[in-house]
Coordinates of C-alpha atoms and ligand atoms in Angstrom, one line a residue:
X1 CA 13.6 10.3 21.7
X2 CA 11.7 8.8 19.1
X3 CA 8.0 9.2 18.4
X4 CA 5.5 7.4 17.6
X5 CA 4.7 8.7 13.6
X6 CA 0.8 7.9 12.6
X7 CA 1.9 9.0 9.3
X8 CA 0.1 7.5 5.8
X9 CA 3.3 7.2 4.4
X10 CA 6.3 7.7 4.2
X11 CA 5.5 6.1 7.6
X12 CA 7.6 4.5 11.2
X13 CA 10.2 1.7 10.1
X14 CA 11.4 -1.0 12.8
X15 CA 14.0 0.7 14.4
X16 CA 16.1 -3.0 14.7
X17 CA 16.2 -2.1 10.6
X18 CA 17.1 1.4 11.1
X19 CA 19.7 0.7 13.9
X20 CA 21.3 -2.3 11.7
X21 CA 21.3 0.1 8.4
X22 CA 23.5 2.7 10.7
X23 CA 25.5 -0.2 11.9
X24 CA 26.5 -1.0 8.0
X25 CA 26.3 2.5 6.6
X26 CA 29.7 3.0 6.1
X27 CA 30.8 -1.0 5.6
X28 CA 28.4 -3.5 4.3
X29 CA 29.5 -7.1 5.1
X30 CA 32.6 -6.2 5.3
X31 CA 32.8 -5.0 1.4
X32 CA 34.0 -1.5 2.9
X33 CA 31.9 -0.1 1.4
X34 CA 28.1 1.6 1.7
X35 CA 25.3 -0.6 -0.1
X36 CA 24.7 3.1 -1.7
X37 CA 28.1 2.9 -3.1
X38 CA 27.9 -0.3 -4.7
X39 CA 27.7 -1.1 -8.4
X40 CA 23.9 -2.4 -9.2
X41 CA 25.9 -4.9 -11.3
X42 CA 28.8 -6.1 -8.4
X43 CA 28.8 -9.0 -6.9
X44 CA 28.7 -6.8 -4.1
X45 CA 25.1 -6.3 -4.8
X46 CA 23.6 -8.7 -6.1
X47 CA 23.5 -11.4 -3.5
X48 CA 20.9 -8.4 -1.7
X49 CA 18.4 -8.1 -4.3
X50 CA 18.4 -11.5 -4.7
X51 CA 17.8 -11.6 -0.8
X52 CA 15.0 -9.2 -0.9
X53 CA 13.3 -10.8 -3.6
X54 CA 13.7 -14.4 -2.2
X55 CA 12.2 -12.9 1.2
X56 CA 9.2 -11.7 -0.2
X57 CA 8.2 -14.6 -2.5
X58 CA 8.6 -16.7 1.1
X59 CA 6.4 -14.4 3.4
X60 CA 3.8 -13.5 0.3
X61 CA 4.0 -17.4 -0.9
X62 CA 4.3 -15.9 -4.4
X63 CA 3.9 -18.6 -6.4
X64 CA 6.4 -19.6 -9.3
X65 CA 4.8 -18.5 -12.2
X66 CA 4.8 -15.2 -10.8
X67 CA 7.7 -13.1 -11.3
X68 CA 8.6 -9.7 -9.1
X69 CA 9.8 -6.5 -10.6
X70 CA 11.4 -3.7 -8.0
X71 CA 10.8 -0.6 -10.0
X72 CA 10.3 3.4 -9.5
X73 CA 7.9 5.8 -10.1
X74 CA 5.7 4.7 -7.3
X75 CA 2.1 3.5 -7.4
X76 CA 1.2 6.4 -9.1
X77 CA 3.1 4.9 -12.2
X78 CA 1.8 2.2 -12.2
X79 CA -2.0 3.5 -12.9
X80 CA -0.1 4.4 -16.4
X81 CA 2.0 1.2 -16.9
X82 CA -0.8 -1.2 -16.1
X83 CA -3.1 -0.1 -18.8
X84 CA 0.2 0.8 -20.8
X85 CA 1.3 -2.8 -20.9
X86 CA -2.0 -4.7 -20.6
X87 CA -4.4 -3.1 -22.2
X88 CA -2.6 -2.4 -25.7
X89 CA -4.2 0.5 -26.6
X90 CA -2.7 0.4 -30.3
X91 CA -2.8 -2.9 -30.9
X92 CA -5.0 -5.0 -33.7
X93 CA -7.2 -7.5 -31.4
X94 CA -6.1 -6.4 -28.2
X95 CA -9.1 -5.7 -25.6
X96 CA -9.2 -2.3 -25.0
X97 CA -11.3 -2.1 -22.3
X98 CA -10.8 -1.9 -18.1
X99 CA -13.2 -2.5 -15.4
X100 CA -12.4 -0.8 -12.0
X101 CA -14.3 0.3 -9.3
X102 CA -13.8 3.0 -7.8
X103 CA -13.2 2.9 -3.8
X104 CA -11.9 6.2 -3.5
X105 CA -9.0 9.1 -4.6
X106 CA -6.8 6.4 -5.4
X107 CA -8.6 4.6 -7.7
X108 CA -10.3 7.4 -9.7
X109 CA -6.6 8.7 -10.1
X110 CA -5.6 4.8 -11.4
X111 CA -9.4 5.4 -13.8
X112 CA -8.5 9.2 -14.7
X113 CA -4.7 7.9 -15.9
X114 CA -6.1 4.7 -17.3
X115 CA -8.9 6.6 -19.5
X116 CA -5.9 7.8 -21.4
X117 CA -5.0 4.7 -23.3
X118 CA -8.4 2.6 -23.2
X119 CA -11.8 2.5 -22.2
X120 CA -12.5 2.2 -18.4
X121 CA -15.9 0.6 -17.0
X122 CA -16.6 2.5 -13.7
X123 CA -18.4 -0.5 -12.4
X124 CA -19.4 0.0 -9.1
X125 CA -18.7 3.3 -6.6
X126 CA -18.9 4.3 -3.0
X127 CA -18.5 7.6 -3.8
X128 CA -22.0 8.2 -2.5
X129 CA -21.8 7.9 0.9
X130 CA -18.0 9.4 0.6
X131 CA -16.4 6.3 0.0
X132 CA -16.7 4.8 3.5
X133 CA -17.8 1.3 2.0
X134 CA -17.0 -1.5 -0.3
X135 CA -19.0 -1.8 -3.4
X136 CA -20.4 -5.1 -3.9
X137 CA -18.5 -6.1 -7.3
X138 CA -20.0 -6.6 -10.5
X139 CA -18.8 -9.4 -12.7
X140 CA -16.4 -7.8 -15.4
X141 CA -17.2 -7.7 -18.9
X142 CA -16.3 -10.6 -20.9
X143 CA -14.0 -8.7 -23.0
X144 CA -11.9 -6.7 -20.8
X145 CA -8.3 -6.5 -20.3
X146 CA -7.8 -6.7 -16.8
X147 CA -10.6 -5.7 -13.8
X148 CA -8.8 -3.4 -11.3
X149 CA -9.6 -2.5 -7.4
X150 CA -7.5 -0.3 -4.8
X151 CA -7.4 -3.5 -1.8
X152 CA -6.5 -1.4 0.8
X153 CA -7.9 2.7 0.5
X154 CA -5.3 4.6 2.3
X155 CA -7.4 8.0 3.1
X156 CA -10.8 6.3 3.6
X157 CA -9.5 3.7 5.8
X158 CA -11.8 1.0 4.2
X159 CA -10.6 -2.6 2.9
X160 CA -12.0 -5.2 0.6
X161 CA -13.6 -7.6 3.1
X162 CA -13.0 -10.8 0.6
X163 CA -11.1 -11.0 -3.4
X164 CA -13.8 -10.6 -5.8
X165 CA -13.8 -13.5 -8.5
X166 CA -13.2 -12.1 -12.2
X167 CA -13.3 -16.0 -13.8
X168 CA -10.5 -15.4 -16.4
X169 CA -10.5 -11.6 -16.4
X170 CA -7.4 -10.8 -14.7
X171 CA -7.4 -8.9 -11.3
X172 CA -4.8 -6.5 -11.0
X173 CA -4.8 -4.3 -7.4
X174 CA -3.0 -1.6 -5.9
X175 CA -1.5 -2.8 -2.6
X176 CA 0.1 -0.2 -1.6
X177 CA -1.1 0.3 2.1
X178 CA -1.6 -3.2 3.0
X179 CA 1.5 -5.4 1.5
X180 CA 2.4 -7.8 4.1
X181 CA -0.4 -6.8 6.2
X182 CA -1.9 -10.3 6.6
X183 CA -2.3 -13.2 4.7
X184 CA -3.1 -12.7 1.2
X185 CA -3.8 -15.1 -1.6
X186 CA -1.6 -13.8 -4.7
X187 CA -2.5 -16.5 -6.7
X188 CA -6.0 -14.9 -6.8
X189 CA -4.5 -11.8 -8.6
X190 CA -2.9 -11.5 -11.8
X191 CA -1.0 -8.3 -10.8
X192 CA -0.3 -6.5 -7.8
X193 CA 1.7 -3.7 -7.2
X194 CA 2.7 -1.4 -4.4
X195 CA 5.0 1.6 -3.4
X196 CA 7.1 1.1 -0.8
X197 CA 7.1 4.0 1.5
X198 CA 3.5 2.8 3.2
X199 CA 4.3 -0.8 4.7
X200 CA 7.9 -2.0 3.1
X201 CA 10.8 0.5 3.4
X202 CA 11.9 4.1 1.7
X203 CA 10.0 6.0 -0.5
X204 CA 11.4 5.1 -4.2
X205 CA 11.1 1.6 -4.6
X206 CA 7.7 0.1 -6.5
X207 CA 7.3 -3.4 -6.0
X208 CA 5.4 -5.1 -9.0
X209 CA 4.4 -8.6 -9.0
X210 CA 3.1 -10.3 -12.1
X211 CA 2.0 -13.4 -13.6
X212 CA 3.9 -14.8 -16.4
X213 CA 1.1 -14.9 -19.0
X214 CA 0.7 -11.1 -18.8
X215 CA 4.2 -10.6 -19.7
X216 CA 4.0 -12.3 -22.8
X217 CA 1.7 -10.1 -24.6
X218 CA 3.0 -8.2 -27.8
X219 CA 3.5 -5.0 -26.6
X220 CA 3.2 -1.8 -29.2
X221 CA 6.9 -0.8 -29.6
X222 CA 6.6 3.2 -29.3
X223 CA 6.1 2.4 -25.3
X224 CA 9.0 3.4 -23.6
X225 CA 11.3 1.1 -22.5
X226 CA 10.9 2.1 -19.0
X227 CA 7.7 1.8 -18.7
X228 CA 7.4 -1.6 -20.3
X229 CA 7.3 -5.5 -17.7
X230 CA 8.2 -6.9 -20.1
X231 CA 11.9 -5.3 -20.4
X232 CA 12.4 -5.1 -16.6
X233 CA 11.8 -8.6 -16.3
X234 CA 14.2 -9.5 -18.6
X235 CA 16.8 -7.5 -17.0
X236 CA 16.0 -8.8 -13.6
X237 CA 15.1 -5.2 -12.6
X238 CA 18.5 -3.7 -13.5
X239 CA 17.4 -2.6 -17.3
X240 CA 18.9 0.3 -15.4
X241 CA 20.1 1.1 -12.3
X242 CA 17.6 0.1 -9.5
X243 CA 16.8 2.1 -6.2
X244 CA 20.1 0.3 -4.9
X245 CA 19.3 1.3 -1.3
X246 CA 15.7 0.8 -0.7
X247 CA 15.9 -2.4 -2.3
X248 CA 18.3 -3.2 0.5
X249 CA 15.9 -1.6 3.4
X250 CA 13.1 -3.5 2.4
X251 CA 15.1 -6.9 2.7
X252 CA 15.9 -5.7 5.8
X253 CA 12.7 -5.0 6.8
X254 CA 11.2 -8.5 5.3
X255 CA 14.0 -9.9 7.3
X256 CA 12.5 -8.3 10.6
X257 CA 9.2 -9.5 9.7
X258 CA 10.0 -13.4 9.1
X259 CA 11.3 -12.8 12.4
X260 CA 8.3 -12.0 13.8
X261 CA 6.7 -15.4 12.1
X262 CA 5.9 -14.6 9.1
X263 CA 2.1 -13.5 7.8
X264 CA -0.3 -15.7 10.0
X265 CA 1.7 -14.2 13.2
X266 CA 1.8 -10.5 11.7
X267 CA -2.1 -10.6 10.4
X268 CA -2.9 -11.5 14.2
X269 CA -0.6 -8.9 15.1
X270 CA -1.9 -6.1 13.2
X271 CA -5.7 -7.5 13.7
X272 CA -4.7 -7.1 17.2
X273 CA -3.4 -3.6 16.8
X274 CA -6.7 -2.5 14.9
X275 CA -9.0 -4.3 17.4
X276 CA -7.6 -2.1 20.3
X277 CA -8.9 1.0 17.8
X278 CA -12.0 0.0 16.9
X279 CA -13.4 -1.2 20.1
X280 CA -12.0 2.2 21.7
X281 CA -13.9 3.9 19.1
X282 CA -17.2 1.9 19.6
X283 CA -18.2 3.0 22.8
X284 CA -17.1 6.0 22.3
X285 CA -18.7 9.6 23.6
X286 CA -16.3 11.8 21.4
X287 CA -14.9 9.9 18.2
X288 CA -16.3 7.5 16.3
X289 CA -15.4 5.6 13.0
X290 CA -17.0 6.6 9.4
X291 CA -16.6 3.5 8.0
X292 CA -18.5 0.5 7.6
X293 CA -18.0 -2.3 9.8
X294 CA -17.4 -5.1 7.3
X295 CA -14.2 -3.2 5.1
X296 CA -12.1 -1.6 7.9
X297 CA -9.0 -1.2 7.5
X298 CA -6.0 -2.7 9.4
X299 CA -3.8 -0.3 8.7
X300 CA -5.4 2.9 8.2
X301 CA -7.8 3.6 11.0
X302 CA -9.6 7.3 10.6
X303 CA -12.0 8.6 13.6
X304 CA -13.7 11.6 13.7
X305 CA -15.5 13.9 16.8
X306 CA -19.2 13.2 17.0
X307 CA -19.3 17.5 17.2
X308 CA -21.5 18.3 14.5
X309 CA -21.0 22.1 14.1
X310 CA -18.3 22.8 11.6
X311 CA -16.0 25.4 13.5
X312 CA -16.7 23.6 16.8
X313 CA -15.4 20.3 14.9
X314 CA -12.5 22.3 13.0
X315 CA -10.8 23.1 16.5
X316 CA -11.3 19.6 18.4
X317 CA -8.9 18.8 15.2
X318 CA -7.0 21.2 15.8
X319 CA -6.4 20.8 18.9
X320 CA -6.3 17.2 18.6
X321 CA -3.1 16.7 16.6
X322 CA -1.7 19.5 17.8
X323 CA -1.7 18.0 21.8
X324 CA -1.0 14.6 20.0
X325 CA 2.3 15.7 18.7
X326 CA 3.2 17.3 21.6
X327 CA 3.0 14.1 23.5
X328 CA 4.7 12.3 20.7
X329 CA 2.3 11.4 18.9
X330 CA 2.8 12.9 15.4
X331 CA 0.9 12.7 12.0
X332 CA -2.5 12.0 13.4
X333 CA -4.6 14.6 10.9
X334 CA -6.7 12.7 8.5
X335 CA -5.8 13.4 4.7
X336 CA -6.6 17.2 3.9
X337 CA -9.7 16.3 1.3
X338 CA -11.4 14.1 4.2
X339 CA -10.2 15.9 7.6
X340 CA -10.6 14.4 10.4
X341 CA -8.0 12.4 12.3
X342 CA -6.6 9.2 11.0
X343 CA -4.0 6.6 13.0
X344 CA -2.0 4.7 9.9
X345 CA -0.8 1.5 12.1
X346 CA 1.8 -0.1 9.5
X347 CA 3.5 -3.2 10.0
X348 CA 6.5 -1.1 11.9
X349 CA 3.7 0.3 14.6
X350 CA 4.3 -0.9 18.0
X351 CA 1.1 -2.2 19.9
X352 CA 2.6 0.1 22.6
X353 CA 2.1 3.3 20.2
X354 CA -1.6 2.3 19.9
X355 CA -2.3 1.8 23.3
X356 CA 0.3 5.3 24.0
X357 CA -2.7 6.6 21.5
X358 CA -5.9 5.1 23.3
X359 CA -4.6 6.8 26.5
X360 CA -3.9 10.0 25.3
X361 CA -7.4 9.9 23.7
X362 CA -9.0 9.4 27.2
X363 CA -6.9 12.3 28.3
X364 CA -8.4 14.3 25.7
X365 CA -11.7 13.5 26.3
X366 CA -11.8 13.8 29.9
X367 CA -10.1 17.7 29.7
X368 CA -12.7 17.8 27.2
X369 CA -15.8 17.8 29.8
Ligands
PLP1 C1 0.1 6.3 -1.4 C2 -0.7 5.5 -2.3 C3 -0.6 5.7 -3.7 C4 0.4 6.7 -4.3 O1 1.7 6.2 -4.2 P1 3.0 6.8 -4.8 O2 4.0 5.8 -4.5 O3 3.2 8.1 -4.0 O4 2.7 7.0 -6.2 C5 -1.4 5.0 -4.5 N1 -2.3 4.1 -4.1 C6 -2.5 3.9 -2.7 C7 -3.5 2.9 -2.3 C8 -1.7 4.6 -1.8 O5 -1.8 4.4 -0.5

């Protein structure tokens, strides 16, 4: 039986993708072959990249003079190659400094990894009421290099309610939790960037999309070539050998998706999904959520018990995911620095898991009394 996984990431994916990847494990359209076997270079191959990449410029409406990169190292690599590559540390004239603001774990790591190579302006914080709001965003400084916000904060469970406006400074983000969520304006950003494992496919793939102005920059030549846009997108990704495979899940998973309409349906979908959530949680005696009303997220939805003593609270978690799980309902404790519970509702979620959730929650509360 399969369950219904809550997890952050690596989270649920469609099981029509999962069945269809068994189907051609051992023969991919009829190559006899498995796509993991393939030569990146093969005409095998290539015709599935080219697939995945066509897919997602479609559902994202990635416009033209955007080009996108499927690399590895994750998003965590990319709070390295994005000051690496745009904020030319070494170079004569270059702007050396960032703006970001920091919305939680995942963007102090993206400041902490940026501070190595350049200046970073901590504009704006929520780390004051632990990071369960949105900063209001402060105009960047004229001079900086690129202004950088986490869209979707994973642990916190908070979103950007709207795209702040930089003017020419441009706005790179880390949209790791909420690619493909709903409707999203690219052309608003100048780079965005995402690991797969949360809302597109396997872990291993990190989809990069960037505007063609930022990869035209003179970049200091002791950066290694792996580490450097400018390289991959002259290799069309395959400087060297790709994530073969994940590539391949995550066209079959885009495939799945512009089957289910495309963004304006899925947003409604996954609005739906959230709604079901956070209206539970409203009225609710046991569990409420910690995070403000205007930035909640979609896709990562975090409740905790109005029990105020700490051991009291400790064992309703406890008990919680533990009961969960045993009803098939796995991964539902909140991230270990935050506790907690937290339902991660990606793309691949089911409404019928959420609602599997809401009712096991009422269970819970009435055995409570
Ligand atoms: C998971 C996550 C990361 C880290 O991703 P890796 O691919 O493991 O490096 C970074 N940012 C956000 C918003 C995330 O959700």
């Amino acid at each position: 039986m399969r369950v219904y996984n809550f997890s952050p990431g690596p989270s649920m994916l469609p099981l029509p993708v999962l069945e269809r990847a068994a189907a051609e494990m051992t023969d991919a359209n009829g190559t006899g072959q498995s796509v993991m076997e393939m030569s990146h270079r093969s005409g095998d191959y290539k015709p599935i990249i080219e697939k995945t990449e066509t897919l997602l410029r479609e559902l994202m409406s990635i416009p033209s003079n955007y080009q996108v990169l499927f690399l590895q190292g994750g998003a965590s690599l990319q709070f390295a190659m994005v000051p690496l590559n745009l904020a030319a540390p070494e170079l004569p004239g270059q702007r050396r400094r960032i703006t970001l603001i920091d919305t939680g774990i995942w963007a102090k790591k993206a400041a902490d990894e940026a501070s190595k190579y350049t200046e970073v302006n901590i504009a704006a914080s929520s780390k004051d009421r632990a990071y369960t709001y949105i900063p209001a965003a402060p105009a960047p400084g004229t001079d900086d290099a690129y202004y950088h916000i986490t869209w979707n904060n994973t642990i916190v469970g908070t979103k950007w309610p709207a795209i702040p406006d930089t003017g020419s400074i441009p706005l790179v983000t880390d949209l790791s939790s909420a690619i493909l969520s709903e409707p999203l304006d690219v052309s608003r950003f100048a780079l965005l960037y995402a690991g797969a494992q949360k809302n597109l496919g396997p872990a291993g793939v990190t989809v990069v999309i960037i505007r063609d102005d930022l990869l035209n920059r003179s970049i200091p030549e002791r950066i290694p070539a792996m580490l450097r846009y400018d390289i991959h997108n002259k290799e069309s990704s395959m400087y060297n050998t790709p994530p073969c495979y994940g590539i391949y899940i995550i066209g079959l998973v885009l495939e799945w998706l512009k089957g289910l309409g495309g963004m304006e349906a899925l947003g409604k979908i996954n609005c739906n999904k959230a709604a079901l959530l956070y209206n539970y949680l409203e009225a609710n005696k046991t569990f409420y959520s910690p995070v403000e009303k205007n930035c909640r997220s979609l896709m990562n939805i975090p409740f905790v018990p109005r029990e105020t003593d700490p051991d009291r609270k400790a064992a309703i978690e406890k008990r919680f995911v533990a009961e969960a799980a045993a009803a098939g309902l796995v991964n539902l404790a909140g991230h270990r620095l935050v506790g907690g519970m937290r339902a991660s509702i990606y793309n691949a979620m089911p409404i019928e898991g959420v609602k599997a959730l809401l009712a096991f929650m009422e269970k819970f509360e009435k055995e409570a009394k």
